Coordinates of C-alpha atoms in Angstrom, one line a residue:
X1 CA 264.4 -163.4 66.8
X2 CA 261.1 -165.0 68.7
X3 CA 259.0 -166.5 66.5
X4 CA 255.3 -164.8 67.7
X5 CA 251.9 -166.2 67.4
X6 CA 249.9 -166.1 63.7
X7 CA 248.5 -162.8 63.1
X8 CA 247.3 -161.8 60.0
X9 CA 247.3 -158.0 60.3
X10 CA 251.2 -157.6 60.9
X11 CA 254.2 -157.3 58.6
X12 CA 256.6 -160.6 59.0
X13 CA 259.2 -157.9 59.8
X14 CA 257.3 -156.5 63.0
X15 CA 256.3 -159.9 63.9
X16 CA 259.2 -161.2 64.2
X17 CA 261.1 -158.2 65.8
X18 CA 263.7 -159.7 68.2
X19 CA 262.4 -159.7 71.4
X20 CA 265.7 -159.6 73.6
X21 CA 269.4 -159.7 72.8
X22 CA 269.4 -163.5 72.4
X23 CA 266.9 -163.6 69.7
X24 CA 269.3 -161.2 67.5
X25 CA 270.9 -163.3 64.4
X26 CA 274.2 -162.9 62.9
X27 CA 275.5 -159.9 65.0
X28 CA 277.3 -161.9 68.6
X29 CA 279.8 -159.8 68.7
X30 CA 278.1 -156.3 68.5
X31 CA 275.3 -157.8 70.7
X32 CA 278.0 -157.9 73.3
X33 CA 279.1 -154.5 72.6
X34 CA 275.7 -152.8 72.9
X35 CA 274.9 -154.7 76.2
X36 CA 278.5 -153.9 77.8
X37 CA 277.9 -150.5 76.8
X38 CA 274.5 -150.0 78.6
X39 CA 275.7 -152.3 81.4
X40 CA 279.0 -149.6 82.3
X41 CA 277.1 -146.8 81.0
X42 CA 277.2 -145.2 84.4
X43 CA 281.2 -146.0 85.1
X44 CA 282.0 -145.2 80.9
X45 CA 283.8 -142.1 80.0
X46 CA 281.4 -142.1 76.5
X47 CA 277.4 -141.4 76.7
X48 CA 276.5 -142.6 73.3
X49 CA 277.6 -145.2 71.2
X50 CA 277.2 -145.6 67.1
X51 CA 276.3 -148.5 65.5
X52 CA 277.0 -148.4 61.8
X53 CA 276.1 -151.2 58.9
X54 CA 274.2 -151.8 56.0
X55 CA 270.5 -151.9 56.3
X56 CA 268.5 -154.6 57.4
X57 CA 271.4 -155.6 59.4
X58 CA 269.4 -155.8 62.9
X59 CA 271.0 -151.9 64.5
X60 CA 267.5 -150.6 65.4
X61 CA 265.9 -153.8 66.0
X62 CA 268.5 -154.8 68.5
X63 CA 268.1 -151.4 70.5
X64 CA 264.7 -152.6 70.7
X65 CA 265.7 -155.6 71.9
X66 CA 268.0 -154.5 74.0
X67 CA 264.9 -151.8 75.5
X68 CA 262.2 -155.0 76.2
X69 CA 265.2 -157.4 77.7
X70 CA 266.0 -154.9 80.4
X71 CA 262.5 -153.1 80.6
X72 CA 263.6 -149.9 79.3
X73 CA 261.7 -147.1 78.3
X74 CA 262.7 -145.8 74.6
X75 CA 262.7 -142.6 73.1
X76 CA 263.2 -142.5 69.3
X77 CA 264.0 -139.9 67.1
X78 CA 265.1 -139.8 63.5
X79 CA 267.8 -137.3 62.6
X80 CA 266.2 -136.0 59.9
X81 CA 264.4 -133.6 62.1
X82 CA 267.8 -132.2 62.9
X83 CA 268.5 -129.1 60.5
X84 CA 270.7 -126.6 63.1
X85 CA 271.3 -126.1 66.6
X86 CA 267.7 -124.5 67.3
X87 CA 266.0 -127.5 66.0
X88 CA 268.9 -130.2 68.2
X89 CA 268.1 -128.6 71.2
X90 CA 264.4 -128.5 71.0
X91 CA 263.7 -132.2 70.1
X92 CA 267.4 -134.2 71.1
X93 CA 268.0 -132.2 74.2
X94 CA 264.9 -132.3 76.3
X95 CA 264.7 -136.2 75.9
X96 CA 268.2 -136.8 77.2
X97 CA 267.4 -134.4 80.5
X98 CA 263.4 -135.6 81.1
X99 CA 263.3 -138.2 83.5
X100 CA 261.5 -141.5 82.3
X101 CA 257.0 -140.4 82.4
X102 CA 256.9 -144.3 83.7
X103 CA 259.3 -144.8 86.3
X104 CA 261.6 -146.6 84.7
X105 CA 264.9 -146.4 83.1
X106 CA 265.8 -145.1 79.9
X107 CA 267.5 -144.8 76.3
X108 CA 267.6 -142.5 73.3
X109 CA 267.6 -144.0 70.0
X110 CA 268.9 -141.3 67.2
X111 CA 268.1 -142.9 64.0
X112 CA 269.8 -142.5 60.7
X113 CA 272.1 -140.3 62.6
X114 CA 273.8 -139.9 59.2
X115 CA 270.6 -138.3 58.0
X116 CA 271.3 -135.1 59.6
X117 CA 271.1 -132.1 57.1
X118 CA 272.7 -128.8 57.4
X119 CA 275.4 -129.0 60.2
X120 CA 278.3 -127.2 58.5
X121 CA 276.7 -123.9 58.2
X122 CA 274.2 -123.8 60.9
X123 CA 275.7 -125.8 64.3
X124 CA 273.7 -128.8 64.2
X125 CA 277.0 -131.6 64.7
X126 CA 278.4 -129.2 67.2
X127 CA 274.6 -129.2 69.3
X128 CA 274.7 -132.6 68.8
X129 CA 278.2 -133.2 70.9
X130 CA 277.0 -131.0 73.5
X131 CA 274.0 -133.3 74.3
X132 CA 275.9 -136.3 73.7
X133 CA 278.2 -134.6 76.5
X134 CA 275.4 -134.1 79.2
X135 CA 272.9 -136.4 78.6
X136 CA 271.6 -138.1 81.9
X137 CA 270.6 -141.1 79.3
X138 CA 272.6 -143.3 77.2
X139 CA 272.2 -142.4 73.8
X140 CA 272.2 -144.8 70.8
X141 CA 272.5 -143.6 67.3
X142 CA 272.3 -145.6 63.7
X143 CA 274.2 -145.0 60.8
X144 CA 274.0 -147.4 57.7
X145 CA 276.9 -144.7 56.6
X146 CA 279.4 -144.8 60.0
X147 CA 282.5 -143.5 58.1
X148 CA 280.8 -140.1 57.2
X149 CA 282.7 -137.1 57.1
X150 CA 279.5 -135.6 59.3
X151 CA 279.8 -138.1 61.7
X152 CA 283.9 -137.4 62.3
X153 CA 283.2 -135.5 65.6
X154 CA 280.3 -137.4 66.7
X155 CA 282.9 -140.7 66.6
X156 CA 285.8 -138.9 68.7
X157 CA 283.2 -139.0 71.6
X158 CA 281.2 -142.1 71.0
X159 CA 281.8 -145.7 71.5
X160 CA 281.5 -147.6 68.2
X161 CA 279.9 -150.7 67.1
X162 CA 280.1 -152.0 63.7
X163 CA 277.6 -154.5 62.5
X164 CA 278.6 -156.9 59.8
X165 CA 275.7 -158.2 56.6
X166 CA 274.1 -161.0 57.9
X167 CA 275.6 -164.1 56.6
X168 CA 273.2 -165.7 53.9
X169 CA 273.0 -169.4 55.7
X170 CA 272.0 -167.8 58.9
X171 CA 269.3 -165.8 57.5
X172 CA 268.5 -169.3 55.3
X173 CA 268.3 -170.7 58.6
X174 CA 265.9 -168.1 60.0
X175 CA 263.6 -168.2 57.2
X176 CA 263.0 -172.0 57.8
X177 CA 261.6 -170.6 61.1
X178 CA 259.3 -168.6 59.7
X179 CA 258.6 -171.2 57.1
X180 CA 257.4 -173.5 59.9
X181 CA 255.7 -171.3 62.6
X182 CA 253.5 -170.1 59.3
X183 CA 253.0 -173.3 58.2
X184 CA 254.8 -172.9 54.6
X185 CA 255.9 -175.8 52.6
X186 CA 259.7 -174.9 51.4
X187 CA 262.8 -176.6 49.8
X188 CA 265.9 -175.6 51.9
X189 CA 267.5 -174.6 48.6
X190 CA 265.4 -172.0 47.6
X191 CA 265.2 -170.3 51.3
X192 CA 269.3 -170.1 50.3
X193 CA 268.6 -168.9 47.0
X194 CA 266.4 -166.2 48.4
X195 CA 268.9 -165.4 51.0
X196 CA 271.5 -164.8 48.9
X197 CA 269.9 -162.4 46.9
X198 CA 269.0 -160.2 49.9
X199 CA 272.8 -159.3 50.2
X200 CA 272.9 -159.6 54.1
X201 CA 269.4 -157.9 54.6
X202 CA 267.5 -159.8 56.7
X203 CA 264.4 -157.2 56.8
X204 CA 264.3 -157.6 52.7
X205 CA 264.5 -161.6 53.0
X206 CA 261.8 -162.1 55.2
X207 CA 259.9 -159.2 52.9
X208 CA 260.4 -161.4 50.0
X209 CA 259.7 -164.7 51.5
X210 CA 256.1 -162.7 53.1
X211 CA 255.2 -162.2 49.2
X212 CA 256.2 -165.3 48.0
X213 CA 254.4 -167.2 51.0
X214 CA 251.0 -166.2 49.2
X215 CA 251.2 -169.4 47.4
X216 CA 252.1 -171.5 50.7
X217 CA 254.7 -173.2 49.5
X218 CA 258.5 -171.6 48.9
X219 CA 260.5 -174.1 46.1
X220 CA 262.8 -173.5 43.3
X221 CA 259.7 -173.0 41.1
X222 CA 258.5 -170.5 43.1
X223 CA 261.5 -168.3 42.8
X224 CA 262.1 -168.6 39.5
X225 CA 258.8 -167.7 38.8
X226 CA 258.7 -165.0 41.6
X227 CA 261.9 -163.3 40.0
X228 CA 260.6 -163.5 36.3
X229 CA 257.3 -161.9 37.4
X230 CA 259.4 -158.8 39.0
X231 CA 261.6 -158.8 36.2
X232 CA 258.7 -158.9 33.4
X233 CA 257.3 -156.0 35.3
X234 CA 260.2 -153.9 34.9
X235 CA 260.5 -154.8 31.5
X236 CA 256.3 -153.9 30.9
X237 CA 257.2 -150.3 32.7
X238 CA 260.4 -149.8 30.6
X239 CA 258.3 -150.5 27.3
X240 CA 255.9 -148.2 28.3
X241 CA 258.1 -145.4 29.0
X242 CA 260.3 -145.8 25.6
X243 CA 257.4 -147.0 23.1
X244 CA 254.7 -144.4 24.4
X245 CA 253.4 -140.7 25.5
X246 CA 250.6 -141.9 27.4
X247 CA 252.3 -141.0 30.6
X248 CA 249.1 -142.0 33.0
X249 CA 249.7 -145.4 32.0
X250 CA 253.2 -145.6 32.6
X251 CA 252.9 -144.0 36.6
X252 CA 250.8 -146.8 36.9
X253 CA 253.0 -149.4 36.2
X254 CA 255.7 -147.6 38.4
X255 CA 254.0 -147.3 40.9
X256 CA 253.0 -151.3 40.6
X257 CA 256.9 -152.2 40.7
X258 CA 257.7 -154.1 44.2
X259 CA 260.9 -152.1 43.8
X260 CA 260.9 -149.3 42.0
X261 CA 264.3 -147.8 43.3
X262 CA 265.5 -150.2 40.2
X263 CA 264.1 -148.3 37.9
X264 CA 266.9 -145.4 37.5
X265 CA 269.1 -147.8 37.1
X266 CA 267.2 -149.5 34.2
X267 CA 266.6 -146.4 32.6
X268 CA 269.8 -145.4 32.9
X269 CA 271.0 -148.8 31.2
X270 CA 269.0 -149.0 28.5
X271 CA 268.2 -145.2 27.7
X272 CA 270.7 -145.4 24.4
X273 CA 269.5 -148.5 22.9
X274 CA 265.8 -146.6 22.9
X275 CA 266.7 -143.3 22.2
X276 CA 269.7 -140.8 20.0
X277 CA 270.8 -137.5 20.1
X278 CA 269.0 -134.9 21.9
X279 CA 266.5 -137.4 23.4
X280 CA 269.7 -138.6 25.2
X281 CA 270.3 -136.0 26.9
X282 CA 266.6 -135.0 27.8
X283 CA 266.3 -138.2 29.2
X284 CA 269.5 -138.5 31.2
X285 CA 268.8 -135.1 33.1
X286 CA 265.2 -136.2 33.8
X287 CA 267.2 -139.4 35.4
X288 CA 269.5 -136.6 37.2
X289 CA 266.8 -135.0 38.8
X290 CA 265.2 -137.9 40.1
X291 CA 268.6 -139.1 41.9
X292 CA 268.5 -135.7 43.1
X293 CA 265.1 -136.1 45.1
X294 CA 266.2 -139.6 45.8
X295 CA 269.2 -138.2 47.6
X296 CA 267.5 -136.2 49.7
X297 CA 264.9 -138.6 50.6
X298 CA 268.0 -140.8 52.1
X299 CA 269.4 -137.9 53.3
X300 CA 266.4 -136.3 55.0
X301 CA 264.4 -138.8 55.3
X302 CA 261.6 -136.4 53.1
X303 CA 259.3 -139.2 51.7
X304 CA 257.0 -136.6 50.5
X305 CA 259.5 -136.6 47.5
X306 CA 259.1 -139.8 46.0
X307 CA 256.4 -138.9 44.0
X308 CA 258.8 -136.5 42.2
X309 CA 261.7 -139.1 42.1
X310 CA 259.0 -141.4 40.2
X311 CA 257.4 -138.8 38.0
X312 CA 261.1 -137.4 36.8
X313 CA 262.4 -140.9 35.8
X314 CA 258.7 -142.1 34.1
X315 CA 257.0 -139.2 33.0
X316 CA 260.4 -137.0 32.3
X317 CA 262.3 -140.0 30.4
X318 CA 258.9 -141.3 28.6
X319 CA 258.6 -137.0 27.5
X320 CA 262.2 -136.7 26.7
X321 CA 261.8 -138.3 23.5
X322 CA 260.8 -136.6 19.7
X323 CA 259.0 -140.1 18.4
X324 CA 259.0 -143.4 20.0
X325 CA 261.5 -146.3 18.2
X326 CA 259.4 -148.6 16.9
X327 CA 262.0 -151.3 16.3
X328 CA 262.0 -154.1 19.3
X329 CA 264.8 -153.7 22.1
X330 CA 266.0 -156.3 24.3
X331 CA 266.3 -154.8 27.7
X332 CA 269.7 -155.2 29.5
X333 CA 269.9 -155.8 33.2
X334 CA 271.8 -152.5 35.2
X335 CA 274.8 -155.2 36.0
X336 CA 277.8 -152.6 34.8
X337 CA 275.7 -149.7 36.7
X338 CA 275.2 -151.1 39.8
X339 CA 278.9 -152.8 40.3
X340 CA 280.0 -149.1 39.9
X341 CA 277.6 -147.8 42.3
X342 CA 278.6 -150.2 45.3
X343 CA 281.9 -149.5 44.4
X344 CA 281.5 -145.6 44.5
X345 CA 280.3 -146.4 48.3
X346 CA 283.1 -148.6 48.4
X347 CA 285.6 -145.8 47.5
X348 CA 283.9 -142.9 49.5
X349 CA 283.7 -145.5 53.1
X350 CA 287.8 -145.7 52.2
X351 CA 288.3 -142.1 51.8
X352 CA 286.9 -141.1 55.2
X353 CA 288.5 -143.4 56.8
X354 CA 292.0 -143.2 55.3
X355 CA 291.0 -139.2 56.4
X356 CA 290.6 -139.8 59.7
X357 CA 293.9 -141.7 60.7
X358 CA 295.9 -139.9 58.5
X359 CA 297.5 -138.0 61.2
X360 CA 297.7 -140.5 63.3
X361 CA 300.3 -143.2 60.9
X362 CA 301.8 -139.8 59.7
X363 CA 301.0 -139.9 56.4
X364 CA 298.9 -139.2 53.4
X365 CA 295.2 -140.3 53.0
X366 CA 296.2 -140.9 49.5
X367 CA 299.0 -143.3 50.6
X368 CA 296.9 -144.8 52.8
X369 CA 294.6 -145.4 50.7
X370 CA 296.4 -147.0 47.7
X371 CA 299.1 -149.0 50.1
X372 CA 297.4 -149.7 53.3
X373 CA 293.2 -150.1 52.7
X374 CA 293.4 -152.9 50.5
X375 CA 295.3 -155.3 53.2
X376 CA 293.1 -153.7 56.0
X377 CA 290.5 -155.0 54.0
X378 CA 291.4 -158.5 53.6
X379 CA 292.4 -158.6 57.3
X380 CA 288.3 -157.6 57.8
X381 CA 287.0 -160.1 55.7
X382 CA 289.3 -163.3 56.5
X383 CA 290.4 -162.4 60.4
X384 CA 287.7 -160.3 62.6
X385 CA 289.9 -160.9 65.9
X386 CA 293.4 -158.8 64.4
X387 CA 291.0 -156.4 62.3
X388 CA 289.3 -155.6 65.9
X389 CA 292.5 -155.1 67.6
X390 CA 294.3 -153.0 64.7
X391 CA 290.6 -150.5 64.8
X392 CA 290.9 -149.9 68.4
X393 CA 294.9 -148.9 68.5
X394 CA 293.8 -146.6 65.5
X395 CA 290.9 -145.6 67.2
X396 CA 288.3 -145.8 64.2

């Protein structure tokens, strides 16, 4: 990424938005990918290509990139406007037949193509395909989900790219950049500390390391301190939603949280230590519901629903109980909750693909999954070059 000139008014993140391919960090080989695919896009049998990974991994930033390297014009759109065919063809299609307003050449970006909503019943995959099919553009679509059952068609006719998490030393790295050009004091061993807790996110490092910067200075202090404050937070908005009604107060401190998509899992966690019985239960579907909105805002993209996400896991769990329990709790981290939710992703990116090559190693996606998916995935993790080669004779 190019490290910009000081200003104030921007996020870190926009600032230091990768300003062609070569500033990209952590992703060489899908850089190559993306640029060989807009470079034979003309002479290529496929018009779109989907890049798939975990957020914050650099697959909308490097599009970007890739758009102000070559002096492209860019058209964005997130999937989440796509509900059926009607709705594909008035917003996807037109943009892939328009020639370029400027003069110059151009790309589609699909966002979040995974985000689409209500393709089975009502044609919106199937409009999809037919623009990928005769679009005069390439077309570039994001996934943090690539294995989605949704997505199976939209795969048979794209290229695909996957993007790896960023490895914590080269965001480290990065962040010493940033640390420099901003004129931040910093011990190298926290900037690793901090990028190791982003898990591979690069947007969510450099959004810490914007908070922490306040101070101007980044040390081993600093985090400790800066990870006791979030965590006191949570545990102020937990004791307010078990130990009182007022539930004014308690939106507040929600709505205070840095990162308040913890807090169903905190809840969730600690729910029976506060509450017994029927309180449970109140308090668990409150918790259900919320997940419910929360799903669709990921889905959808619908943001107008996370006031209803926070209100249903504050107010509805701080209502669900009959008296508040006076005695003192000692709030557990979600550690058991959250291992089984990466690993429910875990399971569900196996399934879909042990699904889709099924037929072609003539056998069960059951088999496949129990005999073969654990050594594919140790070939991923320890040898990139033979887990390449054994994707693209299974064509996944």
């Amino acid at each position: 990424m190019k490290i910009g000139q000081n200003n104030l008014m921007k996020t870190w993140t926009s600032k230091y938005q990768p300003q062609n391919l070569s500033d990209v960090i952590g992703q060489t080989r899908a850089v190559s990918d993306v640029h060989d695919f807009w470079r034979k896009f003309n002479s290529s049998v496929k018009n779109a290509v989907l890049l798939h990974g975990p957020p914050g991994c650099g697959k909308t930033s490097m599009i970007y990139a890739l758009a102000q390297q070559e002096n492209l014009e860019i058209v964005e759109i997130n999937a989440s406007n796509f509900r059926n065919r009607e709705h594909v063809e008035q917003i996807l299609k037109p943009a892939t037949q328009q020639m370029s307003l400027f003069g110059t050449k151009k790309i589609i970006l699909v966002d979040e193509i995974d985000g689409m909503s209500g393709q089975k019943d009502r044609g919106g995959v199937k409009a999809v395909i037919d623009v990928i099919k005769n679009t005069k553009f390439p077309i570039f679509m994001t996934a943090n989900d690539g294995w989605s059952d949704k997505l199976r068609a939209v795969r048979k006719i794209s290229s695909v790219v996957s993007f790896d998490k960023i490895n914590y030393l080269s965001i480290a790295k990065y962040l010493q950049r940033v640390c420099k050009n901003e004129d931040i004091e910093f011990e190298e061993l926290a900037l690793k500390k901090l990028a190791m807790s982003c898990d591979g996110d690069l947007r969510a490092a450099i959004n810490d390391l914007q908070v922490m910067a306040s101070t101007g200075k980044i040390t081993n202090d600093t985090l400790t301190i800066w990870g006791r404050e979030r965590e006191e937070k949570m545990q102020d908005a937990l004791k307010l939603i078990f130990k009182s009604f007022d539930s004014k107060v308690a939106m507040q401190v929600v709505n205070d949280l840095k990162r308040s998509d913890d807090l169903n899992m905190w809840l969730e966690q600690n729910i029976p230590s506060e509450y017994s019985g029927s309180e449970i239960d109140r308090a668990y579907d409150a918790i259900s519901w919320s997940d419910i909105f929360s799903k669709r805002i990921r889905r959808r993209q619908h943001w107008r629903f996370l006031v209803y996400v926070k209100i249903l896991a504050a107010a509805g769990v701080q209502q669900a109980k009959d008296s508040a329990n006076r005695r003192p709790v000692e709030y557990k981290r979600p550690g058991l909750i959250l291992f089984m939710w990466r690993n429910a992703a875990k399971r569900k990116k196996a399934q879909a693909l042990a699904n889709q090559i099924a037929g072609r190693l003539h056998c069960s996606a059951k088999s496949l999954r129990r005999d073969f998916m654990p050594y594919l995935e140790v070939i991923e993790n320890n040898n990139k070059e033979m887990y390449n080669r054994i994707a693209e004779s299974l064509g996944i």
